[in-house]
Structures are given as C-alpha cells and as structure tokens.
C-alpha cells in the first residue's frame, strides 16, 4: 500500500517523517514524497496505515545525516525518495557499508546532489556582498544588508559562517527563498524577499572595483578559467562584474603597449648604507644548484 | 595623492605575486563580539579576475619605492613606474572596510625595500599589529618577509600573521646575480630555516598546551601556521629539473606549505636584461602538476625528470609522461594494487584512489563503477585492469600510444582576403625575431 509523505522541503521535516516511516518498516517503493510548499494543499495527506508495529530506535552514522542535510537543500524532486531509499537500505537492508560505496547508484546520486549544494554554500560564502545601511544608535554597531540568489535552499546551512565571522556587526542576508538576520546576539530566519528590499550599492564598491581592475594582469588573459570558478549566473550581484568586459576588451591593447615600450636601461645603485652592506657580505652561496640536481634515486 | 590612486598603483605593483591562499590558518572567530573576522578550514576565493586568478586577499604593497634592482620586477629602482606609499592607517582601514563587505579573506602585505630591510619590515609589521591589537582583526594576514631582516623582526611578523613568506625568486645564485643582484640565496634559505624552526616550536607548544589536564588550559603563543615562497619561471635559463629540485629541497628542509611558480610575463617597464618572449603559460601549469606529484603522489624529481630530459613535456601532464616512459609497470589491477601504485595511474587523483580503496572492500569494481566516480575512462583504460576490463598488451606497447593523448591538431586557415587579426604573441615574434 502506498503512503503519501507530504512535507515542507527542509531537512528537519524529512528527517522526522523518514524516522517515522522507517520505524514502521515502510518500504521505499511504497512512499510518495510530496513537497508541501510546491503543491499547497492540492493533495491531502493520506494518513498512513502501518502494518508493522514501530521498531526500536533507528541508528545511522553521523556521516549519513551530514549527507542528508545537504541533499535536502537541493531542489531535485526525487531527492526525498532516493534519500529515504538510501536510509532504508542502510538501516534495514543490511547494507551498512553503503556510505563507503561511492560507486553505488543511490550513493552516487546523493553525493552529486550534496556536492552541488556544498559548492553553492561555498560560493555564497564567497560572493555575498554586504552594503552598509546605517549604524545602531544604541550600541554603535554597523548595520549591513546583502542580497544573494543561491541556486539551492541553503540559507540556513550557509549562515553560521557569517555569524562566526561578522558577530560584531548587525547584518541581514536576503534571498528569494529565505532570509537570515543577525542582531549581534541571535540568528533568525524569515521568509524570502525581493531584490528591491536590499540596497543596490555601497560607497565602497568603486574602491573595490579599482582594486579589482588593478590586480588583474592583462598579459595572462584566461577568461575560461575565471568563468569556471565564477559562473556568470553570479555576476549580476557582484559589483566588480560590471567591468569584466572592459578589462577583457582592453587587455590586448595593454599588452601591445607593454611590448612596444622601449626597454629601460639599468640605473646605478644609489649610495645607501644598507645596499653597501649587502654588497660587502662575503658569504654568497656560489654553487649554482642544490646538492644533487640531476641524480636520480 | 588620493587613496584611489594609491590603491591603483600599489595593487598593480603587487599583482605579480601569485600566492593568494587563505587556507591552513588556525581556527579563530569573533563570536566574543569584540573584533571581526574568522579563519580556519578552507580558504575562500571572493572573486576571480579575467586572468583566471583568484581574489582572496587584499594584496598590496605598502610602498613600491625600492632600493633593489630585480629585473623581472616592475618596482625595481631602474623602472620609471610612478611611486606611491600607503600609511599603515590607510591599509588598516582599507582592509577592515573591504573585509566587512565580504570582499576579502584578509590582507596580503608586501613592500618595496626602503632605507633598510629592518626599517621596511618594521613598517609592514606595524600594519599587522594595528589590525590585530587595535581592531582585534581575526581575518587572514599574510606578510611578505625580507630575508635580511633581523630574526627578532621576523619572529614578530610571525606572531601577527597566519602565513609568512619569503620569495626565493630564482632557483640558483647564478641567476640571482644576473637578474636580482641584491638577493642572496644563502640568506633566504637561512631565514626560511629560522621560520621553520619557529613554526615547529609553536606546533610543539600547542601540543603541550592540549596535554595539560588542569584547567585553565595554558594558551600557546600564536605564530604563523605556514610559510610559502615563489619562483619565477622563464626569466632565466634554469631547467625544470633545477626548479623542481630546489622546490623539493624547500619542501623537505624548510617544510614549506607551497611553492608558487610564476611564469614570467611581459611587464609595463621591460628591462634590457630580460627576454621579450615570455615562456608558454603551460610551462607554469606543468610545474604545478609536477609539484603536486611530488607532494601528494609519492613521486620524486628524478622520476619525473630523467637526466637526459631536464624539462617537462609541455604536451602531456607529467604523470602521463612518466607512465609512457614506464609502461612495464602497467596494467595495474584497480581491485588489487596498493595505494602507492594506484596513485601512479594517469587519470586517477588521490580522491578517487581513496574512493576505490573504500569501495573495493565490498565489490569488485568495474568500468561503470569508475565512470560513476567520474574517472576519465579514456585516459585510464590503457593502464588498468578492472573486473570487466583488461587492455590489450599490444595497445600498451604501441608506439603510437603517446599520439592518442596529444591534443588534436588544429586546422590552420589560409585566407588572404581576410587574414586573422594579429595577437600580442605575433607582436613579440616580430620584436624578438623569433618564429
């Protein structure tokens, strides 16, 4: 008999539902996982009629829970079902070694999802850009707001990092799905917001772009290498991305100018006490190579 | 001079330092609400510039005025570049402002040498001191150190920084004498040994602190957790063997975290002593690959670079080149071979080797299993035996095997009506008279 598991798309909701199903020994092929936030209440949940009495406690390795937390943050419709199948095989199917089997189909799929999510978290840590909006008059703390569009539902997973790093500021990170806010003491989560709720620019963006422009070396253009690490989907919220096209377009000209520059002659050393002391040092290593440069073992 | 202009000059002056790592620092954060920042765990690249390089730290010089005359460097005294100088307070403020907006992981501070090594070092340390002691900054700090500075100052720098580094620049004194006459290899190596000693002492002190049962725990003094260096490739005639032997020596004797290889590229203020033609960027890439093989795959330099051929093959990665020279080792059975042997299979990285070792305890692995681990089958197949695969010995012995791995030839077009636009490479060719 098939049962419908209608849950909010969070790790916590999946975990408590999965625990309940597992205790009753419900087989993975008999569960229909439904994302409650997607379907509203079109489908009323069919209360499960369990045939087996609840089992004792369910134990899985902590590593599985870490994997599951990431997988749940993914957006693929199949994630809850495959994750439950993995759990079922792990806990009741006698396949305790599954987590060491990256070649298993379910493990492979879940690992891929978890990896995509953890990459998205990493990119969120990297590409969130805070904008100064004011100062708290009571305690003098600076207040910052950022707008970010992650690919998956990762606000909760990504926020502790910002808490540790920016504990002495007050900050909010707004995303379309869920927003995080730190008031100096407590991290709270709110429903998603829109881009227009966040400030569009910061007075320091110009200085940052100046730095970005100056640290770029036009003689080593590698646009693909840049894009594989900083995909264009993130560009719209990065203040420095506006000047990328100009930097690429002008690099050729700049390199030609370097090559065309006449070579500078060597200027004589100034009379400086420190430089003189360097020159008078006798103990220069004269052997040109390390001990045994070409001896193979 | 206004701040924007200073930033322009002093970031431009710092961009030839390849290092931008922000990983490997001790774990610290600011949850006590006092300061700002955190480190520990993976480094973060907050942006990437179109040269493919990561922007992790605010990388600037305190000043680009310099007494030295290193010919590969835009800041040498013979260069006509515009000079500028930050005050320590300006760098501190810039670091904090950038950090709070999550633009950066921290600061990478270096400096041209003014007055003397000790004077310059003191200025650099003052910035780090203000960040740590006045603003309780817990982000990442990387300080460039001058080997001729006194040991006391280097120690002080290490107490504020997460990483310190000295650039060795070129692998031999002969090359230094020609291109960086003020630099001295012995001094550099001695200073690196000194830093290694401090890092080791600190590791021991931390261990001891952990072992004390009585609370409160003794707190080990803070010291940088690692040092790195940079070698410039292609500015002198050093072979890859010389470069890698030097790197290997540094990894062993001075326990460096990283050696960075920086392919010499044209600079706006060229020197008469330097080649106009830069080395191909792929040489730098091959050196990094070989460096990885030395550190994580159990190779040694002599294996990668046999006596008769002291330069890396630019067309093939060094592991594949080694495998083609040592075909008798293959095929290797992925279901039986030791970890050390699995590491030697072209196309298998350490991560996949660990996966194979874990998975083969439970099942005999097939090609489909490898594919699910995202192994490049085309590359590994001639070299491995799997449950459902055994390569033809003839294939392994085939003289054309190397051909299979080369990048396909590019079709060149001759179009006299609309010739392709010239590139900077063509311009160097014309100037250097080299085809």
XYZ file of C-alpha atoms in Angstrom:
732
model
C 0.000 0.000 0.000
C 1.362 3.405 -0.967
C 1.502 6.184 1.550
C 1.933 9.903 0.813
C 4.569 11.761 2.774
C 3.807 15.432 2.351
C 6.489 17.564 3.987
C 7.940 21.048 3.997
C 11.124 20.927 1.906
C 13.544 21.006 4.824
C 15.980 18.535 6.274
C 14.216 18.574 9.652
C 10.830 17.743 8.115
C 12.285 14.976 6.007
C 14.179 13.523 8.942
C 11.209 13.281 11.280
C 8.994 11.839 8.545
C 11.652 9.378 7.452
C 12.223 8.296 11.034
C 8.518 7.628 11.476
C 8.273 5.639 8.226
C 11.398 3.686 8.992
C 10.180 2.727 12.441
C 7.179 1.141 10.807
C 9.370 -0.566 8.271
C 7.700 1.128 5.300
C 9.480 0.128 2.100
C 10.828 2.951 -0.067
C 8.773 1.913 -3.097
C 5.588 2.429 -1.053
C 6.187 6.098 -0.229
C 5.186 9.066 -2.356
C 7.207 12.081 -1.250
C 5.468 15.400 -1.871
C 6.875 18.874 -1.355
C 4.164 20.690 0.623
C 5.463 24.130 -0.350
C 5.087 23.315 -4.047
C 1.642 21.732 -4.071
C -0.053 23.839 -1.390
C -2.915 21.648 -0.224
C -3.948 20.151 -3.519
C -3.184 16.754 -2.150
C -4.404 15.992 1.290
C -2.036 13.665 3.041
C -3.336 10.140 3.212
C -2.710 9.073 6.765
C -0.525 6.004 6.650
C -1.922 2.780 7.934
C 1.088 0.879 9.140
C 1.006 -2.837 9.151
C 4.054 -3.414 11.265
C 4.425 -2.226 14.822
C 7.009 0.518 15.436
C 10.536 -0.727 15.615
C 13.044 0.282 18.267
C 15.391 3.229 17.690
C 16.967 3.804 14.290
C 20.692 4.369 14.204
C 22.635 5.704 11.256
C 26.165 7.068 11.033
C 26.576 10.812 11.594
C 28.094 10.959 8.140
C 24.738 9.995 6.641
C 22.990 12.842 8.447
C 25.510 15.324 7.097
C 24.928 13.983 3.614
C 21.153 14.101 4.084
C 21.210 17.725 5.295
C 22.883 18.784 2.078
C 20.758 16.594 -0.175
C 17.544 18.009 1.309
C 18.677 21.528 0.395
C 18.795 20.503 -3.274
C 15.794 21.207 -5.497
C 15.521 17.955 -7.439
C 12.040 16.434 -6.976
C 13.426 12.933 -6.434
C 15.742 13.788 -3.566
C 13.491 12.810 -0.643
C 12.575 9.464 -2.185
C 16.121 8.458 -3.087
C 17.421 9.631 0.249
C 14.780 7.528 2.002
C 15.703 4.523 -0.104
C 19.326 5.024 0.883
C 18.339 5.274 4.537
C 16.177 2.171 4.285
C 18.949 0.139 2.701
C 21.423 1.425 5.268
C 19.291 0.846 8.357
C 17.068 -2.109 7.473
C 18.514 -3.558 4.300
C 21.733 -4.790 5.865
C 23.914 -2.615 3.643
C 25.833 -0.865 6.393
C 28.825 -0.253 4.157
C 26.825 1.841 1.665
C 28.478 5.087 2.693
C 31.828 3.658 1.583
C 30.400 2.783 -1.826
C 30.658 5.877 -3.999
C 30.009 3.640 -6.995
C 26.521 2.673 -5.781
C 23.770 4.339 -7.828
C 21.876 5.896 -4.912
C 25.067 6.939 -3.167
C 26.408 8.389 -6.390
C 23.224 10.387 -6.955
C 23.079 11.688 -3.388
C 26.775 12.528 -3.364
C 26.336 14.522 -6.553
C 23.465 16.480 -5.047
C 25.318 17.056 -1.791
C 28.355 18.217 -3.704
C 26.348 20.685 -5.774
C 24.801 22.054 -2.598
C 28.097 22.364 -0.785
C 29.587 24.158 -3.777
C 26.638 26.548 -3.703
C 27.237 27.169 0.013
C 30.897 27.830 -0.645
C 30.015 30.274 -3.416
C 27.546 32.014 -1.127
C 30.290 32.474 1.475
C 32.433 33.942 -1.286
C 30.024 36.081 -3.278
C 27.703 37.670 -0.719
C 28.422 41.413 -0.769
C 27.348 43.413 2.266
C 26.188 47.004 1.893
C 26.424 49.432 4.774
C 22.955 50.791 5.604
C 23.470 52.514 8.937
C 24.702 52.382 12.491
C 22.766 51.152 15.510
C 22.499 54.259 17.683
C 22.314 52.317 20.933
C 25.425 50.206 20.658
C 27.315 51.745 17.725
C 27.259 48.538 15.690
C 27.382 48.946 11.933
C 24.416 47.512 10.034
C 24.800 45.709 6.718
C 22.391 44.156 4.228
C 23.189 41.805 1.363
C 21.154 40.379 -1.489
C 22.063 36.923 -2.794
C 20.472 34.393 -5.133
C 21.677 30.903 -4.304
C 20.834 28.057 -6.608
C 19.517 25.817 -3.807
C 17.803 26.316 -0.442
C 20.969 26.890 1.519
C 20.390 29.995 3.641
C 20.286 28.012 6.880
C 23.275 25.908 6.022
C 25.385 28.877 4.928
C 24.536 31.309 7.742
C 26.620 30.027 10.685
C 29.736 31.010 8.762
C 28.623 34.639 8.651
C 27.682 34.521 12.310
C 31.195 33.464 13.317
C 32.873 35.962 11.046
C 30.728 39.048 11.456
C 29.490 38.611 15.025
C 30.215 42.208 15.957
C 28.175 43.644 13.069
C 24.430 43.565 12.541
C 23.617 42.003 9.220
C 20.877 40.524 7.074
C 21.233 38.355 4.017
C 18.161 38.436 1.812
C 17.440 35.666 -0.665
C 14.319 34.752 -2.666
C 13.626 31.651 -0.523
C 14.639 32.566 2.980
C 16.398 35.444 4.736
C 18.882 35.320 7.607
C 19.374 38.075 10.120
C 21.920 38.590 12.919
C 21.308 41.258 15.545
C 24.574 40.792 17.404
C 23.166 38.040 19.633
C 20.822 35.816 17.731
C 20.426 34.396 14.269
C 16.852 34.446 12.956
C 15.297 33.281 9.718
C 12.466 34.887 7.798
C 10.580 34.159 4.566
C 12.181 35.132 1.271
C 12.234 38.717 -0.002
C 12.846 40.505 -3.244
C 15.916 42.187 -4.665
C 14.294 45.592 -4.213
C 14.321 45.160 -0.441
C 18.124 45.312 -0.450
C 20.256 48.385 -1.174
C 21.654 48.397 -4.694
C 25.137 49.731 -3.995
C 27.712 50.624 -1.386
C 30.018 53.629 -1.282
C 32.994 51.249 -1.232
C 32.038 49.417 -4.434
C 34.054 51.905 -6.515
C 37.180 51.392 -4.437
C 36.691 47.636 -4.712
C 36.384 47.887 -8.491
C 39.577 49.960 -8.538
C 41.335 47.163 -6.699
C 39.876 44.503 -8.981
C 40.957 46.417 -12.087
C 44.488 46.937 -10.760
C 45.147 43.395 -9.557
C 44.213 41.967 -12.968
C 47.168 41.092 -15.188
C 46.230 41.658 -18.851
C 49.258 39.686 -20.031
C 47.725 36.435 -18.760
C 44.166 36.506 -20.032
C 42.336 33.254 -19.132
C 38.652 34.007 -19.373
C 37.527 30.387 -19.201
C 39.435 29.744 -16.005
C 37.657 32.725 -14.462
C 34.226 31.602 -15.614
C 34.568 28.048 -14.396
C 35.162 29.339 -10.871
C 32.872 32.368 -11.055
C 29.980 31.347 -13.328
C 28.071 34.169 -14.988
C 24.923 33.391 -13.018
C 26.573 35.083 -10.020
C 27.725 38.169 -11.887
C 24.545 40.186 -11.556
C 25.075 40.608 -7.821
C 28.825 41.236 -7.885
C 29.823 44.908 -8.064
C 33.128 44.071 -9.781
C 31.489 42.082 -12.574
C 30.405 45.261 -14.409
C 33.954 45.966 -15.510
C 34.903 42.444 -16.627
C 34.023 43.057 -20.265
C 36.067 46.250 -20.442
C 39.046 44.552 -18.834
C 38.951 41.729 -21.353
C 38.428 44.044 -24.302
C 41.319 46.345 -23.419
C 43.839 43.683 -22.413
C 45.183 43.091 -25.909
C 45.930 46.779 -26.361
C 47.655 46.959 -22.987
C 49.936 44.027 -23.732
C 50.923 45.540 -27.078
C 51.786 48.750 -25.302
C 54.000 46.841 -22.845
C 55.814 45.079 -25.652
C 56.263 48.295 -27.585
C 57.722 50.128 -24.581
C 61.443 50.742 -25.036
C 63.493 48.723 -22.570
C 64.616 50.682 -19.553
C 68.365 50.950 -19.007
C 69.850 49.844 -15.688
C 70.228 52.695 -13.226
C 73.322 52.749 -10.999
C 72.862 51.864 -7.340
C 72.394 54.844 -5.051
C 74.845 55.408 -2.239
C 72.866 53.732 0.531
C 74.470 52.292 3.642
C 72.259 49.226 3.644
C 72.892 48.419 -0.027
C 76.628 48.809 0.541
C 76.489 46.420 3.445
C 74.784 43.817 1.204
C 77.486 44.122 -1.407
C 80.272 43.688 1.109
C 78.857 40.475 2.507
C 81.359 37.759 1.596
C 79.330 34.597 2.161
C 77.347 34.223 -1.019
C 76.385 30.719 -1.966
C 78.410 30.073 -5.078
C 77.273 26.611 -6.037
C 74.544 27.265 -8.588
C 72.398 24.242 -7.884
C 71.028 22.337 -4.923
C 73.047 19.451 -3.570
C 72.277 16.859 -6.234
C 70.269 18.393 -9.028
C 70.281 15.579 -11.521
C 70.930 12.415 -9.568
C 68.009 10.062 -9.796
C 67.441 7.711 -6.883
C 47.855 61.662 -3.642
C 44.309 60.431 -3.164
C 43.572 56.972 -1.827
C 42.091 55.605 -5.062
C 45.244 56.437 -6.991
C 47.448 54.892 -4.302
C 45.371 51.732 -4.374
C 45.699 51.614 -8.154
C 49.488 51.870 -8.040
C 50.112 49.655 -5.063
C 47.752 46.854 -6.129
C 49.188 46.951 -9.629
C 52.637 46.661 -8.048
C 51.597 43.591 -6.035
C 49.901 41.558 -8.727
C 52.986 39.645 -9.806
C 52.932 37.686 -6.576
C 50.976 34.553 -7.450
C 50.198 33.488 -3.917
C 46.707 34.235 -2.739
C 45.979 31.289 -0.471
C 43.852 31.878 2.590
C 43.672 28.295 3.807
C 45.505 26.487 6.551
C 45.197 29.163 9.220
C 44.473 28.298 12.836
C 40.787 28.287 13.700
C 39.640 31.618 15.114
C 36.455 33.676 15.011
C 34.853 36.744 16.521
C 31.871 35.296 18.351
C 33.042 37.025 21.508
C 31.721 40.172 19.813
C 34.974 42.044 20.303
C 36.673 42.144 16.956
C 35.886 40.998 13.469
C 36.753 38.070 11.284
C 37.392 34.351 11.224
C 39.829 31.893 9.709
C 40.282 28.155 9.597
C 39.383 25.434 7.196
C 39.119 26.041 3.514
C 40.271 29.287 2.018
C 37.715 31.306 0.099
C 38.160 32.991 -3.250
C 35.882 36.014 -3.172
C 36.271 36.818 -6.809
C 38.182 35.915 -9.948
C 39.814 38.306 -12.385
C 39.841 37.606 -16.146
C 43.384 36.230 -15.834
C 41.768 33.263 -14.068
C 43.367 34.146 -10.751
C 41.506 34.094 -7.505
C 40.981 37.238 -5.451
C 41.089 36.126 -1.870
C 43.134 38.753 -0.098
C 43.657 42.463 -0.421
C 47.099 42.140 -1.971
C 49.017 45.423 -1.892
C 52.450 46.851 -1.291
C 52.990 49.339 1.484
C 55.204 51.218 -0.936
C 56.503 50.435 -4.413
C 59.630 52.532 -3.938
C 62.517 50.079 -3.841
C 66.298 50.114 -3.491
C 66.713 46.758 -5.205
C 67.049 46.247 -8.910
C 65.395 42.915 -9.696
C 64.940 42.932 -13.440
C 61.767 40.864 -13.613
C 60.057 43.276 -11.221
C 58.077 46.347 -12.191
C 59.071 48.071 -8.944
C 62.870 47.834 -9.369
C 64.760 51.081 -8.955
C 65.527 51.238 -12.693
C 61.833 51.285 -13.559
C 60.081 54.563 -14.292
C 56.822 53.476 -12.708
C 55.023 56.069 -10.583
C 55.787 55.587 -6.892
C 53.343 55.753 -4.007
C 53.200 54.946 -0.313
C 50.342 53.961 1.979
C 50.369 54.971 5.606
C 49.817 51.985 7.919
C 46.457 53.503 8.938
C 45.292 53.640 5.314
C 45.998 49.949 4.782
C 44.331 49.050 8.076
C 41.180 50.989 7.194
C 41.042 49.610 3.678
C 41.395 46.054 4.965
C 38.615 46.489 7.521
C 36.263 48.219 5.068
C 36.765 45.538 2.428
C 36.503 42.749 4.963
C 33.209 43.930 6.426
C 31.660 43.924 2.962
C 32.850 40.345 2.441
C 35.073 41.304 -0.479
C 38.133 39.581 1.014
C 39.505 36.991 3.459
C 42.180 39.323 4.743
C 45.375 41.116 3.871
C 48.483 40.149 1.927
C 51.051 42.835 2.609
C 54.405 43.219 0.991
C 56.668 46.185 0.376
C 59.455 47.565 -1.720
C 62.627 47.885 0.276
C 63.212 51.391 1.561
C 66.131 52.539 3.687
C 66.953 49.053 5.026
C 65.493 45.602 5.491
C 64.741 46.217 9.176
C 63.132 49.615 8.590
C 60.864 48.176 5.896
C 59.962 45.163 7.999
C 59.000 47.380 10.923
C 56.564 49.309 8.725
C 54.941 46.125 7.473
C 54.650 44.717 10.991
C 53.064 47.929 12.240
C 50.078 47.383 9.919
C 49.589 43.843 11.202
C 49.989 44.991 14.786
C 47.299 47.647 14.438
C 44.931 45.194 12.791
C 45.396 42.557 15.476
C 45.848 44.646 18.603
C 43.818 47.785 17.984
C 40.983 46.366 15.870
C 41.091 42.707 17.014
C 41.052 41.607 13.416
C 40.788 37.804 13.208
C 40.870 37.532 9.424
C 43.788 36.195 7.443
C 47.098 38.041 7.339
C 49.945 37.078 5.041
C 53.153 39.066 5.450
C 55.980 39.063 2.978
C 59.260 38.896 4.840
C 62.690 40.187 3.898
C 65.382 37.569 4.484
C 67.927 40.186 5.554
C 65.663 41.483 8.322
C 66.673 40.617 11.887
C 65.391 37.376 13.409
C 63.578 39.350 16.111
C 61.526 41.182 13.478
C 60.760 38.016 11.552
C 59.564 36.452 14.805
C 57.369 39.443 15.451
C 55.866 39.241 11.981
C 55.121 35.565 12.578
C 53.221 36.328 15.745
C 50.727 38.560 13.916
C 50.497 36.668 10.637
C 48.774 33.454 9.617
C 51.305 32.919 6.911
C 54.696 34.440 6.212
C 56.678 34.056 3.076
C 59.993 34.927 1.519
C 60.291 34.800 -2.241
C 63.244 32.786 -3.419
C 62.537 34.223 -6.929
C 65.110 32.183 -8.875
C 66.482 28.706 -8.217
C 70.207 29.496 -8.276
C 72.589 32.205 -7.098
C 73.969 32.429 -10.612
C 70.574 33.564 -11.908
C 70.061 35.870 -8.951
C 73.425 37.528 -9.553
C 72.364 38.363 -13.063
C 68.752 39.365 -12.519
C 68.438 40.258 -8.834
C 71.917 41.327 -7.751
C 70.886 42.328 -4.220
C 69.383 38.936 -3.418
C 71.295 36.213 -1.699
C 70.205 32.594 -1.756
C 72.046 31.676 1.444
C 70.339 34.430 3.405
C 66.953 33.403 2.038
C 67.425 29.749 2.905
C 68.719 30.605 6.360
C 65.720 32.801 7.039
C 63.380 30.037 5.864
C 65.084 27.586 8.205
C 64.600 30.079 11.024
C 60.907 30.387 10.266
C 60.514 26.640 10.060
C 62.043 26.323 13.494
C 59.576 28.821 14.961
C 56.626 27.088 13.309
C 57.766 23.723 14.656
C 58.259 25.148 18.161
C 54.777 26.555 18.001
C 53.257 23.253 16.921
C 55.016 21.576 19.867
C 53.826 24.273 22.254
C 50.253 23.792 21.055
C 50.502 20.051 21.586
C 51.872 20.580 25.083
C 49.068 23.031 25.844
C 46.486 20.453 24.804
C 48.025 17.818 27.015
C 47.755 19.813 30.201
C 44.847 18.321 32.113
C 44.431 21.109 34.623
C 42.233 23.944 33.572
C 42.507 26.691 32.628
C 44.478 25.419 29.694
C 47.771 27.089 29.001
C 47.431 29.064 25.794
C 50.170 28.527 23.239
C 51.631 31.727 21.807
C 50.235 32.465 18.354
C 52.519 32.031 15.409
C 52.002 31.722 11.666
C 50.960 28.195 10.728
C 52.885 28.040 7.480
C 55.313 29.614 5.063
C 55.405 29.701 1.289
C 57.596 31.050 -1.487
C 57.561 31.933 -5.167
C 59.883 31.108 -8.059
C 59.801 32.945 -11.356
C 59.888 30.675 -14.361
C 61.173 31.632 -17.776
C 63.091 34.787 -16.875
C 66.376 32.869 -16.715
C 67.577 29.676 -18.379
C 67.031 27.357 -15.403
C 65.644 23.962 -16.370
C 62.505 22.461 -14.847
C 64.767 19.928 -13.104
C 66.648 22.724 -11.356
C 63.404 24.475 -10.385
C 61.799 21.298 -9.032
C 64.914 20.127 -7.190
C 65.017 23.484 -5.456
C 61.312 23.253 -4.634
C 61.714 19.710 -3.351
C 64.578 20.820 -1.121
C 62.411 23.614 0.288
C 59.514 21.250 0.966
C 61.802 18.818 2.772
C 64.178 21.087 4.647
C 62.028 24.121 5.360
C 58.614 22.374 5.366
C 57.083 24.927 3.055
C 53.332 24.760 2.579
C 53.523 25.871 -1.003
C 55.993 26.845 -3.666
C 54.334 29.083 -6.252
C 55.626 29.113 -9.809
C 55.083 32.345 -11.650
C 55.587 32.258 -15.395
C 57.377 35.425 -16.362
C 55.026 37.638 -18.351
C 55.642 40.997 -20.047
C 55.609 43.939 -17.632
C 54.932 47.567 -18.449
C 58.521 48.567 -17.652
C 60.631 45.999 -19.512
C 64.296 45.577 -18.643
C 67.137 45.270 -21.145
C 68.271 42.116 -19.370
C 65.125 40.097 -19.935
C 63.775 38.055 -22.813
C 60.973 39.732 -24.696
C 59.381 36.413 -25.374
C 57.548 35.064 -22.347
C 57.529 31.299 -21.715
C 54.327 29.493 -22.646
C 51.841 29.675 -19.753
C 51.503 25.909 -19.932
C 55.026 25.505 -18.529
C 53.864 27.023 -15.270
C 50.877 24.649 -15.293
C 53.095 21.585 -15.836
C 55.335 22.681 -12.957
C 52.330 22.865 -10.652
C 51.232 19.404 -11.754
C 54.719 18.027 -11.096
C 54.786 19.825 -7.739
C 51.548 18.052 -6.775
C 53.023 14.705 -7.792
C 55.992 15.361 -5.506
C 53.878 16.306 -2.537
C 50.863 14.020 -2.714
C 51.603 11.129 -5.065
C 54.934 9.802 -3.838
C 56.945 10.741 -6.909
C 60.431 12.149 -6.756
C 62.062 14.649 -9.040
C 64.403 12.153 -10.690
C 61.441 10.051 -11.822
C 59.595 12.968 -13.375
C 62.681 14.473 -14.975
C 65.202 11.890 -16.133
C 68.768 13.156 -16.601
C 68.587 13.215 -20.355
C 65.453 15.337 -20.381
C 65.545 18.076 -17.726
C 62.384 19.831 -18.905
C 58.763 18.732 -18.579
C 56.805 17.654 -21.628
C 54.530 20.603 -22.428
C 52.034 18.455 -24.357
C 51.334 15.833 -21.692
C 50.782 16.020 -17.975
C 53.850 14.798 -16.069
C 52.183 11.681 -14.652
C 51.081 10.525 -18.089
C 54.548 11.283 -19.450
C 56.048 9.187 -16.648
C 53.625 6.319 -17.339
C 54.514 6.306 -21.019
C 58.189 6.067 -20.117
C 57.473 3.259 -17.632
C 54.932 1.088 -19.411
C 56.289 -2.079 -17.783
C 54.543 -1.022 -14.555
C 51.139 -1.315 -16.267
C 48.448 -2.517 -16.494
C 47.610 -2.085 -12.809
C 44.684 -4.022 -11.327
C 42.483 -1.476 -9.562
C 40.936 -4.217 -7.438
C 44.262 -5.407 -6.016
C 47.011 -2.842 -6.370
C 48.429 -0.887 -3.428
C 47.584 2.754 -2.839
C 51.061 3.809 -3.978
C 50.601 2.044 -7.285
C 47.065 3.370 -7.801
C 48.438 6.890 -7.339
C 50.655 6.293 -10.363
C 47.813 5.592 -12.788
C 47.326 8.520 -15.185
C 43.864 10.000 -14.729
C 43.385 8.866 -11.117
C 43.657 11.508 -8.409
C 44.160 10.927 -4.697
C 40.451 11.422 -4.001
C 39.390 8.760 -6.471
C 42.103 6.419 -5.229
C 40.687 6.750 -1.716
C 37.210 6.005 -3.105
C 38.460 2.949 -4.948
C 40.173 1.637 -1.822
C 36.968 2.094 0.193
C 34.621 0.626 -2.396
C 36.653 -2.401 -3.429
C 36.345 -3.883 0.041
C 32.707 -4.615 -0.790
C 32.640 -5.270 -4.506
C 34.901 -5.924 -7.428
C 34.981 -2.657 -9.344
C 34.020 -2.370 -12.981
C 34.442 0.388 -15.535
C 30.871 1.525 -14.850
C 31.813 1.998 -11.197
C 34.757 4.153 -12.227
C 32.535 6.143 -14.531
C 30.169 6.893 -11.662
C 33.185 8.161 -9.717
C 33.713 10.490 -12.674
C 37.009 8.980 -13.697
C 38.151 9.856 -17.214
C 37.828 6.369 -18.727
C 39.531 7.162 -21.978
C 42.640 8.177 -20.111
C 42.845 5.323 -17.589
C 41.715 2.396 -19.773
C 45.069 1.556 -21.381
C 46.666 1.420 -17.939
C 44.231 -0.542 -15.751
C 42.658 -3.903 -15.208
C 39.099 -3.807 -13.842
C 36.607 -6.607 -13.168
C 35.284 -6.293 -16.716
C 38.289 -4.838 -18.489
C 41.773 -5.899 -19.495
C 43.685 -3.767 -22.002
C 45.384 -5.353 -24.951
C 49.064 -5.591 -24.202
C 49.634 -4.541 -27.793
C 47.884 -1.269 -27.049
C 50.155 -0.563 -24.115
C 53.220 -1.387 -26.143
C 52.063 0.522 -29.184
C 54.487 3.267 -30.140
C 51.507 5.448 -31.056
C 50.035 5.429 -27.557
C 51.511 8.867 -26.907
C 49.764 10.126 -30.039
C 46.380 9.170 -28.584
C 46.788 11.583 -25.710
C 48.039 14.591 -27.611
C 45.614 17.430 -28.226
C 44.220 17.133 -31.743
C 45.976 19.152 -34.435
C 44.387 22.471 -35.164
C 43.333 23.173 -38.713
C 45.115 26.304 -39.820
C 43.348 28.508 -42.255
C 44.917 30.431 -45.085
C 42.670 33.248 -46.049
C 44.392 36.005 -47.942
C 41.328 38.179 -48.278
C 40.622 38.462 -44.571
C 43.713 37.466 -42.571
C 43.099 36.795 -38.882
C 43.925 39.709 -36.562
C 47.434 39.672 -35.112
C 47.820 38.787 -31.453
C 50.266 40.047 -28.818
C 52.189 36.816 -29.460
C 52.735 37.923 -33.065
C 53.977 41.271 -31.835
C 56.581 39.595 -29.614
C 57.621 37.433 -32.532
C 58.276 40.471 -34.684
C 60.253 42.152 -31.916
C 62.296 39.151 -30.849
C 62.852 37.994 -34.409
C 61.766 34.528 -33.345
C 59.376 32.385 -35.301
